[in-house]
Coordinates of N, CA and C in Angstrom, one line a residue:
M10 N -16.5 18.1 -1.7 CA -17.1 18.0 -0.4 C -18.4 17.1 -0.4
D11 N -19.2 17.4 -1.4 CA -20.4 16.6 -1.6 C -20.1 15.1 -1.7
H12 N -19.1 14.8 -2.4 CA -18.7 13.4 -2.6 C -18.4 12.7 -1.3
Y13 N -17.6 13.4 -0.5 CA -17.2 12.9 0.8 C -18.4 12.8 1.8
N14 N -19.2 13.8 1.8 CA -20.4 13.8 2.7 C -21.3 12.7 2.3
Y15 N -21.5 12.4 1.0 CA -22.4 11.3 0.6 C -21.9 10.0 1.0
K16 N -20.6 9.7 0.8 CA -20.0 8.4 1.2 C -19.8 8.2 2.7
M17 N -19.5 9.3 3.4 CA -19.3 9.1 4.8 C -20.5 9.5 5.7
K18 N -21.6 9.9 5.1 CA -22.8 10.4 5.8 C -22.5 11.5 6.8
T19 N -21.8 12.5 6.3 CA -21.4 13.7 7.1 C -22.0 14.9 6.5
E20 N -21.8 16.0 7.1 CA -22.4 17.3 6.6 C -21.4 18.4 6.6
Y21 N -20.1 18.1 6.3 CA -19.1 19.1 6.2 C -19.5 20.2 5.2
Q22 N -19.1 21.4 5.5 CA -19.3 22.5 4.6 C -17.9 23.0 4.1
F23 N -17.8 23.3 2.8 CA -16.6 23.8 2.2 C -16.3 25.2 2.8
L24 N -15.0 25.3 3.3 CA -14.6 26.7 3.7 C -13.7 27.4 2.8
R25 N -12.6 26.7 2.4 CA -11.6 27.4 1.5 C -10.7 26.4 0.8
L26 N -10.2 26.8 -0.3 CA -9.2 26.0 -1.0 C -7.8 26.4 -0.5
E27 N -7.0 25.4 -0.1 CA -5.7 25.6 0.4 C -4.6 25.5 -0.7
K28 N -4.8 24.5 -1.6 CA -3.8 24.3 -2.6 C -4.4 23.5 -3.7
A29 N -3.9 23.8 -5.0 CA -4.5 23.1 -6.1 C -3.3 22.9 -7.2
N30 N -3.3 21.8 -7.7 CA -2.3 21.5 -8.8 C -3.2 20.8 -9.9
V31 N -2.7 21.0 -11.2 CA -3.5 20.4 -12.3 C -2.5 19.9 -13.3
Q32 N -2.9 18.8 -14.0 CA -2.1 18.2 -15.1 C -3.1 17.8 -16.1
G33 N -2.7 17.8 -17.4 CA -3.5 17.3 -18.5 C -3.5 15.8 -18.5
A34 N -4.6 15.1 -18.6 CA -4.8 13.7 -18.6 C -6.2 13.4 -19.0
R35 N -6.5 13.1 -20.3 CA -7.9 12.9 -20.7 C -8.8 14.0 -20.3
G36 N -8.3 15.2 -20.2 CA -9.0 16.3 -19.6 C -8.0 17.0 -18.6
L37 N -8.6 17.4 -17.5 CA -7.7 18.1 -16.5 C -7.9 17.3 -15.2
L38 N -6.7 16.9 -14.6 CA -6.7 16.1 -13.4 C -6.2 17.0 -12.3
Y39 N -7.1 17.3 -11.3 CA -6.9 18.2 -10.2 C -6.5 17.5 -9.0
Y40 N -5.4 18.0 -8.3 CA -5.0 17.6 -7.0 C -5.4 18.7 -6.0
L41 N -6.3 18.5 -5.1 CA -6.8 19.6 -4.3 C -6.6 19.4 -2.8
T42 N -6.3 20.4 -2.1 CA -6.3 20.4 -0.6 C -7.2 21.5 -0.2
F43 N -8.2 21.2 0.7 CA -9.1 22.2 1.1 C -9.6 22.0 2.5
V44 N -10.3 23.0 3.1 CA -10.7 22.9 4.5 C -12.2 22.8 4.5
G45 N -12.8 21.9 5.3 CA -14.2 21.8 5.5 C -14.5 22.1 7.0
R46 N -15.7 22.5 7.3 CA -16.2 22.8 8.6 C -17.3 21.8 9.0
N47 N -17.3 21.2 10.1 CA -18.4 20.4 10.6 C -19.3 21.3 11.4
P48 N -20.5 21.6 10.9 CA -21.4 22.5 11.5 C -21.9 22.1 12.9
E49 N -21.9 20.8 13.1 CA -22.4 20.2 14.4 C -21.4 20.5 15.6
T50 N -20.1 20.4 15.3 CA -19.1 20.6 16.3 C -18.3 21.9 16.1
N51 N -18.6 22.6 15.0 CA -17.9 23.8 14.6 C -16.3 23.6 14.6
T52 N -15.9 22.4 14.2 CA -14.5 22.2 14.0 C -14.2 22.1 12.5
T53 N -12.9 22.3 12.2 CA -12.5 22.2 10.8 C -11.6 21.0 10.6
Q54 N -11.6 20.5 9.3 CA -10.8 19.4 8.9 C -10.2 19.7 7.6
V55 N -8.9 19.3 7.4 CA -8.3 19.4 6.1 C -8.5 18.2 5.3
F56 N -8.9 18.3 4.0 CA -9.2 17.2 3.1 C -8.3 17.3 1.9
E57 N -8.1 16.2 1.2 CA -7.4 16.1 -0.1 C -8.2 15.3 -1.0
A58 N -8.2 15.7 -2.3 CA -9.0 15.1 -3.3 C -8.2 15.0 -4.6
R59 N -8.6 14.1 -5.4 CA -8.1 14.0 -6.8 C -9.3 13.8 -7.7
V60 N -9.4 14.8 -8.6 CA -10.7 14.9 -9.4 C -10.3 15.0 -10.9
L61 N -10.9 14.2 -11.8 CA -10.7 14.3 -13.2 C -11.9 15.1 -13.8
R62 N -11.6 16.1 -14.5 CA -12.6 16.8 -15.3 C -12.3 16.4 -16.7
G63 N -12.9 15.3 -17.1 CA -12.6 14.7 -18.4 C -13.3 15.4 -19.6
I64 N -13.2 14.7 -20.7 CA -13.9 15.2 -21.9 C -15.1 14.3 -22.1
P65 N -16.3 15.0 -22.2 CA -17.6 14.2 -22.3 C -17.6 13.5 -23.7
K66 N -18.1 12.3 -23.6 CA -18.3 11.5 -24.9 C -19.5 11.9 -25.7
N67 N -20.6 12.3 -24.9 CA -21.8 12.8 -25.6 C -22.3 14.1 -25.0
I68 N -23.0 14.8 -25.7 CA -23.6 16.1 -25.2 C -24.5 15.8 -23.9
G69 N -24.2 16.5 -22.9 CA -25.0 16.3 -21.7 C -24.3 15.4 -20.7
D70 N -23.3 14.7 -21.1 CA -22.6 13.8 -20.1 C -21.8 14.6 -19.1
D71 N -21.7 14.1 -17.9 CA -20.9 14.8 -16.8 C -19.6 14.1 -16.8
P72 N -18.5 14.7 -17.3 CA -17.2 14.1 -17.4 C -16.4 14.1 -16.1
T73 N -17.0 14.5 -15.0 CA -16.3 14.7 -13.7 C -16.2 13.3 -13.0
E74 N -15.0 12.9 -12.6 CA -14.8 11.7 -11.9 C -14.0 12.0 -10.6
V75 N -14.5 11.7 -9.5 CA -13.8 11.9 -8.2 C -13.0 10.5 -7.9
Y76 N -11.7 10.6 -8.0 CA -10.9 9.4 -7.7 C -10.9 9.1 -6.2
F77 N -10.7 10.2 -5.4 CA -10.8 10.1 -4.0 C -11.0 11.4 -3.4
C78 N -11.6 11.4 -2.2 CA -11.8 12.6 -1.4 C -11.7 12.1 0.1
R79 N -10.7 12.5 0.8 CA -10.5 11.9 2.1 C -9.9 13.0 3.1
E80 N -10.0 12.7 4.4 CA -9.3 13.5 5.4 C -7.8 13.4 5.2
K81 N -7.2 14.5 5.2 CA -5.7 14.5 5.0 C -5.1 14.0 6.3
A82 N -4.1 13.1 6.2 CA -3.4 12.5 7.3 C -2.5 13.6 7.9
P83 N -2.4 13.6 9.3 CA -1.4 14.5 9.9 C 0.0 14.2 9.5
P84 N 0.9 15.2 9.5 CA 2.2 15.0 9.1 C 2.9 14.0 10.0
A85 N 3.7 13.1 9.4 CA 4.5 12.1 10.2 C 5.5 12.8 11.1
T86 N 5.6 12.2 12.2 CA 6.7 12.7 13.2 C 7.7 11.6 13.3
T87 N 8.9 12.1 13.6 CA 10.0 11.2 13.8 C 10.6 11.3 15.2
D88 N 10.7 10.2 15.9 CA 11.3 10.3 17.2 C 12.8 10.0 17.1
V89 N 13.6 10.8 17.7 CA 15.1 10.7 17.6 C 15.6 10.1 18.9

C-alpha cells in the first residue's frame, strides 16, 4: 500500500488481505489481492500486487522488490 501511495500520491489505508499466492523464485514471490480504504471519501478499492521477498546479498540489505501494485481491473463483461 505504501508503494502505491508514494507513486500515485494517495493516502489509501490497508484494510484486509483478500487472497495470497506464493512461489519460490530467488526468494519468495507473492501475488497479493487486498482492499484499501480512501480516508477522504471513505470508499474502498481492491488492489493487486506482485512482490518479491528476495535473498539479501549483504547484511542489512532490504531484499524486497515491488514489481507492481495497482488497482484491480473490474471483471470483464460479455455482451451476447
